[in-house]
PDB file of C-alpha atoms in Angstrom:
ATOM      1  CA  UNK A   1     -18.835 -10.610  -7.906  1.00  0.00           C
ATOM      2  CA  UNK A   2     -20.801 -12.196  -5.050  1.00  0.00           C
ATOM      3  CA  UNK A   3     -22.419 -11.080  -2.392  1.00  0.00           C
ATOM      4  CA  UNK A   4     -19.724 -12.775  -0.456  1.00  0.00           C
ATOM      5  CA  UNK A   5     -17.461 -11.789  -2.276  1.00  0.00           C
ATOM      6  CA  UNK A   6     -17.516  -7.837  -1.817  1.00  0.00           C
ATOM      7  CA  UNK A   7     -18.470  -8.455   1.850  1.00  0.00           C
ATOM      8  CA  UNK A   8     -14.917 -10.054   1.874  1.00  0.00           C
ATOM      9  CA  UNK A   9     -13.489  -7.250  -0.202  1.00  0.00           C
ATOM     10  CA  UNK A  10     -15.245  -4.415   2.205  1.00  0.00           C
ATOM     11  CA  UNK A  11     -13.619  -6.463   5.344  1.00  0.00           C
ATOM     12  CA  UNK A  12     -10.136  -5.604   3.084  1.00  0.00           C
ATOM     13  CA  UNK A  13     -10.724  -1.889   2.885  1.00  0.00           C
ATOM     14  CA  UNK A  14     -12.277  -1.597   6.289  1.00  0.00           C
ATOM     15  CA  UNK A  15      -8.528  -3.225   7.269  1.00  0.00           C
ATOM     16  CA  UNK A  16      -6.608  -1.238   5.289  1.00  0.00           C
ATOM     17  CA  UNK A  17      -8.516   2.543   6.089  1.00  0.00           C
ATOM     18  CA  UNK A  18      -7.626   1.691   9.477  1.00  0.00           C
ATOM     19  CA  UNK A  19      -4.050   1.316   8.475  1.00  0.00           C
ATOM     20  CA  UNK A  20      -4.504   4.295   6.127  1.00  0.00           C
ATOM     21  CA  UNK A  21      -5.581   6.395   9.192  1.00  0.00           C
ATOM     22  CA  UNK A  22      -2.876   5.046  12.116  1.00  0.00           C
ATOM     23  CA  UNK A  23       0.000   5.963   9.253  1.00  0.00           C
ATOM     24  CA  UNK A  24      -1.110   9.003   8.215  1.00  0.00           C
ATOM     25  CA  UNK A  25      -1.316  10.178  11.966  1.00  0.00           C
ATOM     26  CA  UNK A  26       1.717   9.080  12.321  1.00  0.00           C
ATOM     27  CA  UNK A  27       2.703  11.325   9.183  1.00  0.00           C
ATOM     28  CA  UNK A  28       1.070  14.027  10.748  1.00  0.00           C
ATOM     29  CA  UNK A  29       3.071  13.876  13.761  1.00  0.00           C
ATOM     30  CA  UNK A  30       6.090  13.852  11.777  1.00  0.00           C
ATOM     31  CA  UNK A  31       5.526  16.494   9.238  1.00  0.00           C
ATOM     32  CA  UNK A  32       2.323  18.009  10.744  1.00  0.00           C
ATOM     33  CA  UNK A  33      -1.570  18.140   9.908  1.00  0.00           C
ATOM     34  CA  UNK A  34      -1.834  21.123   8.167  1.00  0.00           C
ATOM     35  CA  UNK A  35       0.971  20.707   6.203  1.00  0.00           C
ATOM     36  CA  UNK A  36       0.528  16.965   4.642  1.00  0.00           C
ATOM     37  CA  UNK A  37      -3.251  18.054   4.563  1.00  0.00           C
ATOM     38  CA  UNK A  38      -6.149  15.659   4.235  1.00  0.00           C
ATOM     39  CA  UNK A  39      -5.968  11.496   4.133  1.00  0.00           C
ATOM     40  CA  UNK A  40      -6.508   9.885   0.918  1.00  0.00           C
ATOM     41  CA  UNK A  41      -9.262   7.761   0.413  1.00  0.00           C
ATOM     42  CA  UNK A  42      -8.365   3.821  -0.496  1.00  0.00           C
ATOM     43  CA  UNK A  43      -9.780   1.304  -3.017  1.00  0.00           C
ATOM     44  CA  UNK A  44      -9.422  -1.974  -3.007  1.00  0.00           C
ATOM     45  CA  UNK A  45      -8.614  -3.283  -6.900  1.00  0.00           C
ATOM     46  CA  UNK A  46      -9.250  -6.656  -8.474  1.00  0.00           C
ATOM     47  CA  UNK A  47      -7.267  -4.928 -11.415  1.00  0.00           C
ATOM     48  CA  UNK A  48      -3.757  -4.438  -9.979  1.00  0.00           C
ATOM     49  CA  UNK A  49      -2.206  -8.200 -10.204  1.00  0.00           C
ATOM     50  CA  UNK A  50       1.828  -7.360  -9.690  1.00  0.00           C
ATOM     51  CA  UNK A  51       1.510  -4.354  -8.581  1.00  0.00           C
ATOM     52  CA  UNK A  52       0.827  -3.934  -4.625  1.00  0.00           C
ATOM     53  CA  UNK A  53      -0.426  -0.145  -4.435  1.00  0.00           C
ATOM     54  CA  UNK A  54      -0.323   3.194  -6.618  1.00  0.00           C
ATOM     55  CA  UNK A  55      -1.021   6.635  -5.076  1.00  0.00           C
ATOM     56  CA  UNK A  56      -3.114   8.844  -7.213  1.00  0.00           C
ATOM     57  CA  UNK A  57      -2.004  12.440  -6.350  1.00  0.00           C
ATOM     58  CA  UNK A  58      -4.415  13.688  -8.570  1.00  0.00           C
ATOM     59  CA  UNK A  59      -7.098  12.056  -7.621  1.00  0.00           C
ATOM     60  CA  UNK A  60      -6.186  11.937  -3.509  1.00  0.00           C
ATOM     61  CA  UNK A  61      -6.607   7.961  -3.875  1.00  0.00           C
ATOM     62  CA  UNK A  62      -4.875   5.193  -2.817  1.00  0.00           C
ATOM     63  CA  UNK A  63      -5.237   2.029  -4.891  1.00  0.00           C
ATOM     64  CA  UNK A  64      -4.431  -1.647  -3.199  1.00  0.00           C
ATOM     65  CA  UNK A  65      -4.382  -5.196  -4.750  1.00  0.00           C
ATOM     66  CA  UNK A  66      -7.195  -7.265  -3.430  1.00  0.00           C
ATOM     67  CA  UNK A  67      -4.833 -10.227  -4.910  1.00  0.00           C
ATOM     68  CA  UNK A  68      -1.630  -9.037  -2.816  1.00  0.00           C
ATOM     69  CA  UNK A  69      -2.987  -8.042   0.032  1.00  0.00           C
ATOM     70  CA  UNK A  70      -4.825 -10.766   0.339  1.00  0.00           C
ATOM     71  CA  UNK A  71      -1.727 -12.562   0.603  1.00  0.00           C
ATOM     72  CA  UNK A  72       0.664 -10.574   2.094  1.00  0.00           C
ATOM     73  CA  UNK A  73      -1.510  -8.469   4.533  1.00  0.00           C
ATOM     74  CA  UNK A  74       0.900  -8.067   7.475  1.00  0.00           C
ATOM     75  CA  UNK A  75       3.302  -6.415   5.087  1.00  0.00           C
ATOM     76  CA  UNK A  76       1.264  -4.204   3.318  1.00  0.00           C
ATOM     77  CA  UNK A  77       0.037  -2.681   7.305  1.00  0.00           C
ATOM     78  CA  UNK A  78       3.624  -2.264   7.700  1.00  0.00           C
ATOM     79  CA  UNK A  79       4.898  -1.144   4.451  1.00  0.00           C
ATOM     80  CA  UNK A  80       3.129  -0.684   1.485  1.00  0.00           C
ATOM     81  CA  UNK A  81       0.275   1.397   3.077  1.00  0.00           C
ATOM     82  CA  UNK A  82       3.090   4.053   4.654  1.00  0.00           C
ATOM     83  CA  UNK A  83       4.952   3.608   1.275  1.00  0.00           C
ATOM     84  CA  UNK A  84       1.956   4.638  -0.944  1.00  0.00           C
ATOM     85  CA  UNK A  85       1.088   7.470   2.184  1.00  0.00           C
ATOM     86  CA  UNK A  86       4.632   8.725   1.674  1.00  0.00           C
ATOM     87  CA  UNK A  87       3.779   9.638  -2.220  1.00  0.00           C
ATOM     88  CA  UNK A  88       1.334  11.926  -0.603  1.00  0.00           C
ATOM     89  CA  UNK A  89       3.316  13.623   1.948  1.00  0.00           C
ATOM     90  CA  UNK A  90       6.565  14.468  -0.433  1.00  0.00           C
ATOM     91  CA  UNK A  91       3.859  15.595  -3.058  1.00  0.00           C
ATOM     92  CA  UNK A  92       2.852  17.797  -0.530  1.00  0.00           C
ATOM     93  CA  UNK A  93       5.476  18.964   1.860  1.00  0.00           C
ATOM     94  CA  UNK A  94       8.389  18.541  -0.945  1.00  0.00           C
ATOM     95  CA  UNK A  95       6.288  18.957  -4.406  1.00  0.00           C
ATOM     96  CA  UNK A  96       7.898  15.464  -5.132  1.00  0.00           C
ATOM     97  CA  UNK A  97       5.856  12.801  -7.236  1.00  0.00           C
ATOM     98  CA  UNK A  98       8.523   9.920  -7.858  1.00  0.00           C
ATOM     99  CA  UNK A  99      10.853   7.627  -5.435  1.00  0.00           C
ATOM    100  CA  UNK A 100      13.186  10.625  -5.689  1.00  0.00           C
ATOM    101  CA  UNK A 101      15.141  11.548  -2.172  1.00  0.00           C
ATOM    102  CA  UNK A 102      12.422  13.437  -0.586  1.00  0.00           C
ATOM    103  CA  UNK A 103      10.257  10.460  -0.815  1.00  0.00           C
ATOM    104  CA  UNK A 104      13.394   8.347   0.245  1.00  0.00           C
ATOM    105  CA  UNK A 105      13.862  10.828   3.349  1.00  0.00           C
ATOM    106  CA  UNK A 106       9.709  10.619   4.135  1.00  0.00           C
ATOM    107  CA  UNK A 107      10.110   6.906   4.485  1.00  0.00           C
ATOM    108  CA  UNK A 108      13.215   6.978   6.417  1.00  0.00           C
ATOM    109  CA  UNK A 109      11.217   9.632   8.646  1.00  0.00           C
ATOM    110  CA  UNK A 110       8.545   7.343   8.849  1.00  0.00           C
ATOM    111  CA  UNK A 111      10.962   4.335  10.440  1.00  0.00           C
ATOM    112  CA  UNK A 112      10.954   1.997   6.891  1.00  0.00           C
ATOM    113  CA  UNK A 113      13.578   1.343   4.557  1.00  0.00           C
ATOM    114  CA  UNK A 114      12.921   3.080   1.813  1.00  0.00           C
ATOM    115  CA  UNK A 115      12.290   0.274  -0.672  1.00  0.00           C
ATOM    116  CA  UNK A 116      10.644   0.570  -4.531  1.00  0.00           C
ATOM    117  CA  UNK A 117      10.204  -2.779  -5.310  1.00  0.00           C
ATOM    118  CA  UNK A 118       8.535  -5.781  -3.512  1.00  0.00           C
ATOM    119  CA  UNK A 119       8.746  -9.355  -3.378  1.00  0.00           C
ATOM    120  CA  UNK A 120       5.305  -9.786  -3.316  1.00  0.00           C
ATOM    121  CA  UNK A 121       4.990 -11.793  -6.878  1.00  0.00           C
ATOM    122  CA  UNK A 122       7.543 -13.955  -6.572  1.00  0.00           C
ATOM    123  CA  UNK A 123       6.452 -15.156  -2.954  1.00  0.00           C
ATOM    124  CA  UNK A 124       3.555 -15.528  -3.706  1.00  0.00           C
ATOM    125  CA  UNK A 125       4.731 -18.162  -7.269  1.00  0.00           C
ATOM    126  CA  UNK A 126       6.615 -19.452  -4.038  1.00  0.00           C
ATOM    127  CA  UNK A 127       3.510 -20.312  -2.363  1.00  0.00           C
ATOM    128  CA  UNK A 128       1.541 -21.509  -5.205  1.00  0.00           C
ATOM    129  CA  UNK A 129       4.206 -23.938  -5.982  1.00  0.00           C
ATOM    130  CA  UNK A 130       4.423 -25.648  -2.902  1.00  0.00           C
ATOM    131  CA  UNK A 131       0.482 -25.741  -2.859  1.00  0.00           C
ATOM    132  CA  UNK A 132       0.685 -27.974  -5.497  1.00  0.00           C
ATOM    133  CA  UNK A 133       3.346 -30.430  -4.521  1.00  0.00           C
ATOM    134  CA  UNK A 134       1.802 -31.088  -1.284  1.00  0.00           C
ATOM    135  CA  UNK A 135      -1.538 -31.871  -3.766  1.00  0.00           C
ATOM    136  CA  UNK A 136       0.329 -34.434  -5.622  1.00  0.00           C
TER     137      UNK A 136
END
């Protein structure tokens, strides 16, 4: 990786902490402080290509796709950050790990559909394609 490079990738996580830290405020507000307890940290990852973010309980991590976000960054501010927060806060207000209803019922808290999948791959083939017919 160049110097450029993980200057650009920094700029990303710089980005998306910020949005880390307005959403889990906002979490905090909802739920309380004490009770969601303290922010994950977030990585940026060249090694997630479909997938837009994971949530490593475990590990109190949250991992986003350079690739994705790179793309879709306007979306993952208002959705996938909160989404991959909202792991975090049923883990630890409702002992929840999956998209079962207490994560459901965080996100709905939160003011977002409460969504699994994203579109993300497919707009982004979208894109790609009419990249290269305006080439040609």
């Amino acid at each position: 990786m160049t110097k450029q490079e993980k200057a650009a990738r920094e700029l990303m996580r710089l980005r998306c902490a910020a949005s880390l830290a307005k959403a889990w405020q906002r979490f905090g507000n909802i739920y309380g402080a004490r009770r969601i307890g303290p922010m994950p940290e977030i990585k940026m990852s060249g090694r997630l290509k479909r997938t837009a973010g994971q949530a490593w309980l475990d590990r109190g991590l949250i991992e986003i796709s350079v690739l994705l976000f790179s793309e879709f960054e306007k979306e993952f501010h208002s959705n996938t950050i909160p989404h991959e927060c909202a792991h975090f806060v049923a883990f630890r207000v409702f002992g929840e790990e999956n998209h079962g209803k207490p994560w459901k019922q965080v996100m709905v808290d939160y003011g977002i559909e409460p969504h699994i999948y994203h579109d993300y791959c497919a707009r982004l083939e979208t894109r790609r394609q009419i990249r290269s017919m305006l080439k040609d």
